[in-house]
Coordinates of C-alpha atoms in Angstrom, one line a residue:
Chain D
X290 CA -3.1 35.8 22.0
X291 CA -5.4 35.1 19.1
X292 CA -7.3 31.9 18.8
X293 CA -5.3 29.0 17.4
X294 CA -6.2 28.2 13.8
X295 CA -6.8 31.8 12.7
X296 CA -4.7 33.8 10.2
X297 CA -2.9 35.7 13.1
X298 CA -2.1 32.4 14.8
X299 CA -2.2 29.5 12.4
X300 CA -2.1 26.0 13.6
X301 CA 1.4 24.7 12.9
X302 CA 1.6 20.9 12.3
X303 CA 4.7 18.8 11.5
X304 CA 3.9 15.7 9.5
X305 CA 6.7 13.1 9.7
X306 CA 6.7 10.9 6.6
X307 CA 5.6 11.6 3.0
X308 CA 3.6 8.6 2.0
X309 CA -0.2 8.4 1.4
X310 CA -1.1 8.8 5.1
X311 CA 1.1 11.9 5.4
X312 CA -0.4 13.5 2.3
X313 CA -4.0 12.6 3.4
X314 CA -3.3 14.1 6.8
X315 CA -2.0 17.3 5.1
X316 CA -5.0 17.4 2.9
X317 CA -7.4 17.0 5.8
X318 CA -5.6 19.8 7.7
X319 CA -5.6 22.2 4.8
X320 CA -9.3 21.5 4.0
X321 CA -10.3 21.9 7.7
X322 CA -11.4 25.5 7.3
X323 CA -8.8 26.6 9.9
X324 CA -5.7 28.6 9.1
X325 CA -3.0 25.9 9.1
X326 CA 0.6 25.4 8.1
X327 CA 1.9 22.0 7.4
X328 CA 5.6 21.1 7.3
X329 CA 6.2 17.6 6.0
X330 CA 9.5 15.8 6.9
X331 CA 10.9 13.0 4.8
X332 CA 14.2 11.1 5.4
X333 CA 14.6 10.5 1.6
X334 CA 15.1 13.2 -0.9
X335 CA 12.0 12.1 -2.7
X336 CA 8.4 12.2 -1.5
X337 CA 5.4 9.7 -1.8
X338 CA 6.6 6.8 0.2
X339 CA 5.3 3.4 -0.9
X340 CA 3.4 4.9 -3.9
X341 CA 6.9 5.6 -5.3
X342 CA 8.9 2.7 -3.8
X343 CA 6.2 0.1 -3.0
X344 CA 3.6 0.0 -5.8
X345 CA 5.0 -2.3 -8.5
X346 CA 6.4 -0.7 -11.6
X347 CA 3.9 -2.6 -13.8
X348 CA 1.0 -1.0 -12.0
X349 CA 1.4 2.6 -13.3
X350 CA -2.3 3.5 -12.8
X351 CA -2.1 3.1 -9.0
X352 CA 0.9 5.6 -9.1
X353 CA -1.5 8.2 -10.4
X354 CA -2.4 8.8 -6.7
X355 CA 0.7 11.0 -6.9
X356 CA -1.2 13.6 -8.9
X357 CA -3.4 14.1 -5.9
X358 CA -0.4 14.4 -3.6
X359 CA 1.3 16.9 -6.0
X360 CA -1.8 19.1 -5.8
X361 CA -1.6 19.0 -2.0
X362 CA 2.1 19.8 -2.0
X363 CA 1.5 22.9 -4.1
X364 CA -0.9 24.4 -1.6
X365 CA 0.5 27.6 -0.1
X366 CA 0.0 26.2 3.4
X367 CA 2.4 23.3 2.7
X368 CA 6.2 22.9 2.8
X369 CA 8.3 19.9 2.2
X370 CA 11.6 19.0 3.9
X371 CA 13.1 16.1 2.1
X372 CA 16.4 14.5 3.2
X373 CA 15.7 15.4 6.8
X374 CA 15.6 12.5 9.2
X375 CA 13.5 13.2 12.3
X376 CA 15.2 11.6 15.3
X377 CA 18.6 12.1 13.7
X378 CA 18.9 15.4 11.9
X379 CA 16.1 17.1 13.8
X380 CA 14.9 15.8 17.1
X381 CA 11.2 15.3 18.0
X382 CA 11.6 17.8 20.9
X383 CA 12.7 20.4 18.3
X384 CA 9.6 19.8 16.2
X385 CA 7.5 20.3 19.3
X386 CA 9.2 23.6 19.9
X387 CA 8.3 24.8 16.4
X388 CA 4.9 23.2 15.9
X389 CA 1.7 22.9 17.9
X390 CA 1.4 19.2 16.9
X391 CA 3.6 16.5 15.5
X392 CA 1.9 13.8 13.4
X393 CA 3.8 10.7 12.6
X394 CA 3.0 8.9 9.3
X395 CA 6.2 7.0 8.9
X396 CA 4.8 3.7 8.0
X397 CA 6.1 0.2 8.8
X398 CA 9.6 0.0 7.5
X399 CA 10.7 -3.5 8.3
X400 CA 9.4 -7.1 7.8
X401 CA 8.1 -9.5 10.2
X402 CA 10.4 -12.5 10.8
X403 CA 9.5 -16.1 10.3
X404 CA 11.3 -17.0 13.5
X405 CA 12.7 -20.2 12.1
X406 CA 16.3 -21.6 11.8
X407 CA 18.2 -20.8 8.6
X408 CA 16.2 -17.5 8.2
X409 CA 19.5 -15.6 7.8
X410 CA 21.1 -18.0 5.3
X411 CA 22.4 -16.4 2.1
X412 CA 19.6 -16.5 -0.4
X413 CA 16.9 -15.9 2.2
X414 CA 15.5 -12.4 1.8
X415 CA 12.6 -10.2 2.7
X416 CA 10.0 -9.1 0.1
X417 CA 10.7 -5.5 1.2
X418 CA 14.3 -5.8 0.0
X419 CA 13.3 -7.0 -3.4
X420 CA 10.5 -4.4 -3.7
X421 CA 12.8 -1.6 -2.6
X422 CA 15.5 -2.8 -5.0
X423 CA 13.4 -3.0 -8.2
X424 CA 11.7 0.3 -7.3
X425 CA 15.0 2.1 -6.9
X426 CA 14.8 2.8 -3.2
X427 CA 18.3 4.2 -2.2
X428 CA 18.4 1.9 0.9
X429 CA 18.1 -1.2 -1.2
X430 CA 20.0 -0.1 -4.3
X431 CA 23.0 -2.3 -3.7
X432 CA 21.3 -5.5 -2.6
X433 CA 22.3 -8.5 -4.6
X434 CA 19.8 -11.2 -5.5
X435 CA 21.1 -14.5 -6.9
X436 CA 18.6 -15.5 -9.6
X437 CA 20.8 -18.3 -11.0
X438 CA 18.7 -21.2 -9.5
X439 CA 15.6 -22.4 -11.2
X440 CA 13.3 -22.4 -8.2
X441 CA 12.2 -19.3 -6.1
X442 CA 10.0 -19.5 -3.1
X443 CA 7.7 -16.8 -1.7
X444 CA 6.3 -17.2 1.8
X445 CA 3.0 -15.4 2.1
X446 CA -0.1 -14.8 -0.1
X447 CA -0.9 -11.1 0.1
X448 CA -0.5 -8.1 -2.2
X449 CA 3.2 -7.8 -1.7
X450 CA 3.8 -11.5 -2.3
X451 CA 1.8 -11.2 -5.6
X452 CA 4.0 -8.3 -6.7
X453 CA 7.2 -10.3 -6.0
X454 CA 5.9 -13.4 -7.8
X455 CA 4.8 -11.3 -10.8
X456 CA 8.0 -9.4 -11.2
X457 CA 10.0 -12.6 -11.0
X458 CA 7.5 -14.2 -13.5
X459 CA 7.6 -11.4 -16.1
X460 CA 10.0 -11.2 -19.0
X461 CA 12.4 -8.3 -19.5
X462 CA 10.2 -7.3 -22.5
X463 CA 7.2 -7.1 -20.2
X464 CA 9.0 -4.8 -17.8
X465 CA 11.3 -2.7 -19.9
X466 CA 8.7 0.1 -20.6
X467 CA 7.8 0.5 -16.9
X468 CA 9.6 2.6 -14.3
X469 CA 11.5 -0.4 -12.9
X470 CA 15.0 0.6 -12.0
X471 CA 17.7 -0.2 -14.6
X472 CA 19.9 -2.2 -12.3
X473 CA 16.9 -4.5 -11.4
X474 CA 15.8 -4.9 -15.0
X475 CA 19.4 -5.9 -16.0
X476 CA 19.5 -8.6 -13.3
X477 CA 16.0 -9.8 -14.0
X478 CA 16.8 -10.1 -17.7
X479 CA 19.4 -12.7 -16.8
X480 CA 17.2 -14.6 -14.4
X481 CA 17.2 -18.4 -14.6
X482 CA 14.1 -18.7 -12.4
X483 CA 11.6 -21.0 -14.0
X484 CA 9.5 -22.1 -11.0
X485 CA 8.0 -19.7 -8.5
X486 CA 6.2 -21.1 -5.5
X487 CA 3.8 -18.9 -3.6
X488 CA 3.2 -20.6 -0.3
X489 CA 0.4 -19.8 2.1
X490 CA -0.2 -21.3 5.6
X491 CA -3.9 -21.3 5.2
X492 CA -6.2 -22.4 2.3
X493 CA -7.2 -20.9 -1.1
X494 CA -10.3 -19.4 0.5
X495 CA -8.1 -17.4 2.9
X496 CA -5.5 -16.1 0.5
X497 CA -5.3 -12.3 0.8
X498 CA -4.7 -11.6 -2.9
X499 CA -7.2 -9.2 -4.6
X500 CA -8.9 -10.9 -7.5
X501 CA -7.6 -8.4 -9.9
X502 CA -4.0 -9.1 -9.1
X503 CA -4.6 -12.9 -9.0
X504 CA -6.1 -12.8 -12.5
X505 CA -2.9 -11.2 -13.8
X506 CA -1.1 -14.5 -13.3
X507 CA -3.4 -16.0 -16.0
X508 CA -2.3 -13.3 -18.5
X509 CA 1.5 -13.3 -18.3
X510 CA 3.7 -13.4 -21.4
X511 CA 5.8 -16.4 -20.6
X512 CA 4.5 -17.8 -17.3
X513 CA 1.6 -20.1 -16.5
X514 CA -0.2 -20.2 -13.2
X515 CA -0.3 -23.5 -11.5
X516 CA -2.5 -25.0 -8.7
X517 CA -2.9 -28.6 -7.8
X518 CA -6.7 -29.3 -8.1
X519 CA -6.5 -31.5 -4.9
X520 CA -5.5 -28.4 -2.9
X521 CA -8.8 -26.7 -3.8
X522 CA -10.9 -29.2 -1.9
X523 CA -12.3 -27.0 0.9
X524 CA -13.3 -27.9 4.4
X525 CA -17.0 -27.1 5.4
X526 CA -15.9 -24.0 7.3
X527 CA -14.2 -22.5 4.2
X528 CA -17.2 -23.4 2.1
X529 CA -19.3 -21.5 4.6
X530 CA -16.9 -18.5 4.3
X531 CA -17.3 -18.5 0.5
X532 CA -21.1 -18.7 0.8
X533 CA -21.2 -15.5 2.8
X534 CA -22.5 -12.7 0.6
X535 CA -20.0 -10.2 2.1
X536 CA -17.0 -12.4 1.1
X537 CA -17.1 -12.0 -2.6
X538 CA -13.3 -11.5 -3.1
X539 CA -12.5 -14.9 -1.6
X540 CA -15.2 -16.6 -3.7
X541 CA -13.8 -15.0 -6.8
X542 CA -10.3 -16.0 -5.9
X543 CA -11.2 -19.7 -5.4
X544 CA -12.9 -19.5 -8.8
X545 CA -9.7 -18.1 -10.4
X546 CA -7.6 -20.8 -8.7
X547 CA -10.0 -23.5 -10.1
X548 CA -9.5 -22.0 -13.6
X549 CA -5.7 -22.1 -13.0
X550 CA -5.9 -25.7 -11.9
X551 CA -7.6 -26.7 -15.2
X552 CA -4.9 -25.2 -17.4
X553 CA -2.2 -27.1 -19.2
X554 CA 1.1 -25.3 -18.9
X555 CA 2.9 -24.4 -22.1
X556 CA 5.1 -21.5 -21.2
X557 CA 8.7 -21.2 -20.0
X558 CA 7.9 -20.3 -16.4
X559 CA 5.3 -21.4 -13.9
X560 CA 4.0 -19.7 -10.8
X561 CA 2.6 -22.4 -8.5
X562 CA 0.3 -21.5 -5.6
X563 CA 0.5 -23.9 -2.7
X564 CA -1.7 -23.8 0.3
X565 CA -1.9 -25.1 3.9
X566 CA 1.9 -25.2 4.3
X567 CA 4.3 -23.4 6.5
X568 CA 8.1 -23.2 6.6
X569 CA 9.6 -24.9 9.6
X570 CA 13.3 -24.3 8.7
X571 CA 15.5 -23.3 5.9
X572 CA 18.5 -25.5 5.2
X573 CA 21.7 -25.3 3.2
X574 CA 25.5 -25.3 3.6
X575 CA 26.6 -21.7 3.5
X576 CA 23.6 -20.7 1.5
X577 CA 19.9 -21.6 1.1
X578 CA 19.4 -24.9 -0.6
X579 CA 15.9 -26.0 0.5
X580 CA 12.9 -25.0 2.6
X581 CA 11.4 -27.6 4.9
X582 CA 7.6 -27.3 5.0
X583 CA 5.0 -28.6 7.3
X584 CA 1.5 -29.4 6.2
X585 CA -1.2 -27.4 8.0
X586 CA -4.9 -28.0 8.7
X587 CA -7.4 -25.3 9.5
X588 CA -9.0 -25.1 12.9
X589 CA -11.7 -22.8 14.2
X590 CA -15.1 -21.4 13.1
X591 CA -15.6 -19.7 9.7
X592 CA -13.7 -16.5 9.4
X593 CA -11.6 -17.4 12.5
X594 CA -9.8 -20.3 11.1
X595 CA -6.1 -20.6 11.9
X596 CA -3.4 -22.9 10.6
X597 CA -2.2 -25.7 12.8
X598 CA 0.8 -28.0 11.9
X599 CA 0.0 -31.6 11.2
X600 CA 3.6 -32.9 11.6
X601 CA 3.6 -34.0 7.9
X602 CA 6.9 -32.7 6.5
X603 CA 8.0 -32.1 2.9
X604 CA 11.0 -30.3 1.4
X605 CA 11.3 -28.0 -1.6
X606 CA 14.7 -27.4 -3.2
X607 CA 15.2 -23.7 -4.0
X608 CA 17.9 -21.1 -4.6
X609 CA 16.2 -18.0 -3.3
X610 CA 13.4 -17.3 -0.9
X611 CA 11.4 -14.2 0.0
X612 CA 9.4 -13.8 3.2
X613 CA 6.3 -11.7 2.7
X614 CA 4.3 -12.2 5.9
X615 CA 3.7 -8.6 6.8
X616 CA 5.6 -5.4 7.6
X617 CA 6.4 -4.0 11.0
X618 CA 6.9 -0.5 12.2
X619 CA 10.2 0.9 13.5
X620 CA 10.4 3.0 16.7
X621 CA 11.2 6.7 16.3
X622 CA 13.5 7.9 19.1
X623 CA 11.7 9.8 21.8
X624 CA 8.3 8.7 20.8
X625 CA 6.3 5.9 22.5
X626 CA 6.4 2.6 20.7
X627 CA 4.7 -0.8 21.0
X628 CA 7.4 -3.2 20.1
X629 CA 5.2 -6.2 20.0
X630 CA 2.8 -4.8 17.4
X631 CA 5.2 -2.5 15.7
X632 CA 3.0 0.5 16.1
X633 CA 2.7 3.7 18.2
X634 CA 0.2 3.0 20.9
X635 CA -2.7 5.4 20.2
X636 CA -6.4 6.1 20.6
X637 CA -8.0 7.5 17.4
X638 CA -4.6 8.8 16.4
X639 CA -3.6 10.4 19.8
X640 CA -0.3 8.8 20.8
X641 CA -0.4 7.2 24.3
X642 CA 2.3 6.9 26.9
X643 CA 3.2 3.6 28.5
X644 CA 0.7 4.3 31.2
X645 CA -2.1 4.9 28.6
X646 CA -2.3 8.6 29.0
X647 CA -2.3 10.9 26.0
X648 CA 1.0 12.5 25.0
X649 CA 0.1 16.2 24.4
X650 CA 0.7 17.3 20.8
X651 CA 1.7 13.9 19.4
X652 CA -0.4 12.0 16.8
X653 CA 0.0 9.2 14.3
X654 CA -1.8 7.9 11.2
X655 CA -1.4 5.2 8.6
X656 CA 0.6 2.0 9.2
X657 CA 2.5 3.3 12.2
X658 CA -1.0 3.9 13.8
X659 CA -3.0 0.8 12.9
X660 CA -0.4 -1.7 11.6
X661 CA 0.4 -2.7 8.0
X662 CA -3.1 -3.4 6.7
X663 CA -5.2 -2.0 3.9
X664 CA -4.3 -0.3 0.6
X665 CA -3.5 3.3 -0.4
X666 CA -7.0 4.6 0.1
X667 CA -7.5 3.0 3.5
X668 CA -5.0 5.5 4.7
X669 CA -7.2 8.4 3.8
X670 CA -10.0 7.4 6.2
X671 CA -7.2 6.7 8.8
X672 CA -5.6 10.1 8.4
X673 CA -9.0 11.9 8.4
X674 CA -9.7 10.3 11.8
X675 CA -6.4 11.4 13.3
X676 CA -6.8 15.0 12.0
X677 CA -10.3 15.0 13.5
X678 CA -8.8 14.1 16.9
X679 CA -6.1 16.8 16.4
X680 CA -8.6 19.5 15.6
X681 CA -10.8 18.5 18.6
X682 CA -7.7 19.2 20.8
X683 CA -7.2 22.7 19.4
X684 CA -7.8 24.4 22.8
X685 CA -5.2 22.2 24.5
X686 CA -2.7 22.7 21.7
X687 CA -2.9 26.5 21.9
X688 CA 0.3 28.0 23.4
X689 CA 1.1 31.4 24.9
X690 CA 3.3 32.4 22.0
X691 CA 2.8 31.6 18.3
X692 CA 4.9 28.7 16.9
X693 CA 7.4 29.6 14.3
X694 CA 6.9 26.4 12.1
X695 CA 8.9 26.5 8.9
X696 CA 11.0 29.5 9.9
X697 CA 12.2 27.8 13.1
X698 CA 13.1 24.6 11.2
X699 CA 14.9 26.4 8.5
X700 CA 17.1 28.1 11.1
X701 CA 18.0 24.6 12.5
X702 CA 18.7 23.3 9.0
X703 CA 21.0 26.2 8.3
X704 CA 22.8 25.9 11.7
X705 CA 23.5 22.3 11.2
X706 CA 24.5 22.5 7.5
X707 CA 21.8 20.0 6.5
X708 CA 20.8 19.6 2.8
X709 CA 17.1 19.8 2.8
X710 CA 15.2 19.2 -0.5
X711 CA 12.2 21.4 -0.8
X712 CA 9.2 20.7 -3.1
X713 CA 10.7 22.8 -5.9
X714 CA 13.8 20.7 -5.6
X715 CA 11.8 17.6 -5.9
X716 CA 10.0 18.9 -9.0
X717 CA 13.5 19.4 -10.6
X718 CA 14.5 15.8 -9.7
X719 CA 11.1 14.6 -11.0
X720 CA 11.6 16.3 -14.4
X721 CA 15.1 14.9 -14.6
X722 CA 13.9 11.4 -13.9
X723 CA 11.2 11.7 -16.6
X724 CA 13.8 13.0 -19.0
X725 CA 16.2 10.1 -18.3
X726 CA 13.3 7.6 -18.8
X727 CA 12.4 9.0 -22.2
X728 CA 15.6 7.8 -23.8
X729 CA 14.6 4.3 -22.9
X730 CA 10.9 4.4 -23.6
X731 CA 10.2 4.4 -19.8
X732 CA 7.9 6.7 -17.8
X733 CA 10.9 7.6 -15.7
X734 CA 14.4 6.3 -14.7
X735 CA 14.6 7.0 -10.9
X736 CA 17.7 8.3 -9.2
X737 CA 18.7 5.7 -6.7
X738 CA 21.5 7.5 -4.9
X739 CA 21.3 10.5 -2.7
X740 CA 24.5 12.0 -4.0
X741 CA 23.2 12.0 -7.6
X742 CA 20.1 13.8 -6.5
X743 CA 22.0 16.4 -4.5
X744 CA 24.5 17.0 -7.3
X745 CA 21.7 17.7 -9.7
X746 CA 20.2 20.2 -7.3
X747 CA 23.6 22.0 -7.1
Chain J
X282 CA -10.6 -1.6 -16.6
X283 CA -13.4 0.4 -15.1
X284 CA -14.9 0.7 -11.6
X285 CA -18.5 1.8 -11.4
X286 CA -21.3 2.6 -9.0
X287 CA -24.6 0.8 -10.0
X288 CA -28.3 0.8 -9.2
X289 CA -28.0 -0.6 -5.6
X290 CA -26.7 2.9 -4.6
X291 CA -30.1 4.4 -5.5
X292 CA -32.2 5.2 -2.4
X293 CA -29.1 4.3 -0.2
X294 CA -26.2 6.6 -0.8
X295 CA -24.2 5.3 2.2
X296 CA -21.0 7.1 1.1
X297 CA -18.7 4.8 2.9
X298 CA -16.8 4.4 -0.3
X299 CA -15.7 8.0 -0.6
X300 CA -13.7 7.8 2.7
X301 CA -11.2 5.4 1.2
X302 CA -10.9 6.8 -2.3
X303 CA -7.3 7.8 -2.7
X304 CA -8.0 10.2 -5.6
X305 CA -11.4 11.8 -4.7
X306 CA -13.1 10.4 -7.9
X307 CA -16.6 10.1 -6.5
X308 CA -19.3 12.6 -7.5
X309 CA -22.9 12.7 -6.5
X310 CA -26.4 13.9 -7.1
X311 CA -29.2 13.7 -4.6
X312 CA -29.9 10.1 -5.5
X313 CA -26.6 8.3 -5.7
X314 CA -22.9 8.5 -6.4
X315 CA -20.9 8.0 -9.6
X316 CA -17.2 7.4 -10.3
X317 CA -15.3 9.5 -12.7
X318 CA -13.4 6.9 -14.8
X319 CA -10.9 9.6 -15.9
X320 CA -9.7 10.0 -12.3
X321 CA -10.3 6.6 -10.8
X322 CA -7.1 4.5 -10.5
X323 CA -8.8 1.1 -10.2
X324 CA -7.4 0.4 -6.8
X325 CA -10.5 -1.5 -5.6
X326 CA -10.4 0.1 -2.1
X327 CA -14.1 1.2 -2.4
X328 CA -15.5 -2.1 -3.6
X329 CA -15.7 -3.9 -0.2
X330 CA -16.8 -0.7 1.6
X331 CA -20.3 -0.6 0.0
X332 CA -22.8 -2.1 2.4
X333 CA -25.1 -2.9 -0.6
X334 CA -22.5 -4.1 -3.1
X335 CA -23.3 -1.3 -5.5
X336 CA -19.7 -1.0 -6.8
X337 CA -18.4 -3.3 -9.4
X338 CA -15.1 -3.4 -11.3
X339 CA -13.6 -4.6 -14.6
X340 CA -14.4 -8.1 -15.5
X341 CA -16.7 -8.5 -12.6
X342 CA -19.4 -6.1 -13.9
X343 CA -22.4 -8.2 -14.5
X344 CA -23.9 -7.9 -18.1
X345 CA -27.2 -6.5 -16.8
X346 CA -25.3 -3.6 -15.2
X347 CA -23.0 -2.7 -18.1
X348 CA -25.2 0.4 -19.0
X349 CA -23.9 1.9 -15.8
X350 CA -20.4 2.2 -17.3
X351 CA -21.6 5.0 -19.6
X352 CA -23.9 6.5 -16.9
X353 CA -21.0 6.9 -14.5
X354 CA -18.7 8.4 -17.2
X355 CA -21.4 10.9 -18.4
X356 CA -22.7 12.1 -15.0
X357 CA -19.7 12.1 -12.7
X358 CA -17.8 15.0 -14.3
X359 CA -20.8 17.3 -14.2
X360 CA -21.6 16.7 -10.5
X361 CA -19.8 17.9 -7.3
X362 CA -17.0 15.8 -5.8
X363 CA -18.1 13.9 -2.7
X364 CA -15.0 13.4 -0.6
X365 CA -16.3 12.9 2.9
X366 CA -18.8 10.7 4.6
X367 CA -22.4 12.0 4.5
X368 CA -25.6 10.7 6.1
X369 CA -27.3 7.9 4.1
X370 CA -30.7 8.7 2.5
X371 CA -33.6 8.1 4.8
X372 CA -34.7 5.2 2.7
X373 CA -31.2 3.5 3.0
X374 CA -32.0 1.1 5.8
X375 CA -35.2 -0.2 4.2
X376 CA -33.5 -0.5 0.8
X377 CA -30.5 -2.4 2.3
X378 CA -32.9 -4.9 3.9
X379 CA -34.8 -5.2 0.6
X380 CA -31.6 -6.0 -1.2
X381 CA -30.8 -8.7 1.3
X382 CA -27.6 -7.3 2.8

């Protein structure tokens, strides 16, 4: 048998998931200098993960990352299997039979829970649901959000919370030329929301917004940012954090909050940032009517401060609430999973069994590897690390017979009568979405239902 | 909005930034790196990676560094893409200390 990774015996890798970490893993494999074949499996008919269905519609520039993924997808070593759910349509064991290695890049598909009473009241949602809904993700297409109450609350102060606040704060005119899905734009156009409260359990110096997205709240068409100046009084530990030369983002954020606090509101809507408060329960008869908040104080050394409840309670009447306190990974059947942290247990991307030993041929990258932190580009370094581990294992991955890769998987797909969408199929869907958008002055109008997509592909 | 590499990169060239660039928009000569503004998507991932705070973006570009906007735009497209970590320049450590980081 020829050496693995040569043209006679190419390294066959299955990548499960088609978001940024999947594409960066494919890129690293293709650029490795070895002969490789990459098969990418995606449970939706469309690729690109959270760049398509997470990045907010009013941030089109970030979506240009797709141009890079498109280039990777057109490489001769690459094949795409859309609408194929690994663990359901094709089992992990079957991927192992056809590929030398399986690399999971399936992200973190669910939200962390607050773990408080009333969390499941009607009107209490996850940020993921709203984000998926306005971005046309088929799983969230039919969610219903009641925006008839004037007050909306977002629990959390990170990038996703900022997106949710901003989409609720913008007017239909500000959104109508983005790729926001039509059903969402129609609902948002009728929104009665006038007050948006973004609530963080720690202080303004610990808010996780990037300065760029925080500034956007000062530039909205019909919404003023609001901060109570009293809330910007910092404890000495937070002052020390801001004085650190390596903590420029937080220092800038506090400066921006100070600017917000000085403004006199004149617009129809307000987005109010509140700090050092945590929800203790949600209340209402049959549906959400108010959130009960506890005042927090910070405890600990600079950069290690955590929020502790003080027992001081307040209530905030509201009609809708979104929790945005972090994502969590979901287990893939047959693969080891760490329930507590919502990740696959791993060492530098090599998946580990419950006894800590390496599972041969199984790897992970992106959020399912390190948890839901970082932004698009963070995943590139993460995937490069995992591919480094995989290539270092090449001798161990070599098998007596060559692996059949794409051909083997195609046979399974045919046997089972599955409807896989290949990359050419996606390009057809992509062109059709762009065409649909043109009529409305939008960059695209996404298909939000699988049957529409499959019908178009004939 | 523009994101640029500025003079602190000179004599350092740590290249930590390129490992998190989602669009491979960093280019380099022997002295430092530059960002191609036509390719950069302003995601800010690189900004906190630089050990000597050489990368600035948008409204946060100090006035005395604004010349670097044009320098990045002119030089980047004519230089090779740097898309993986490389060894810093031999002078990097001394330069980092000199800059106070």
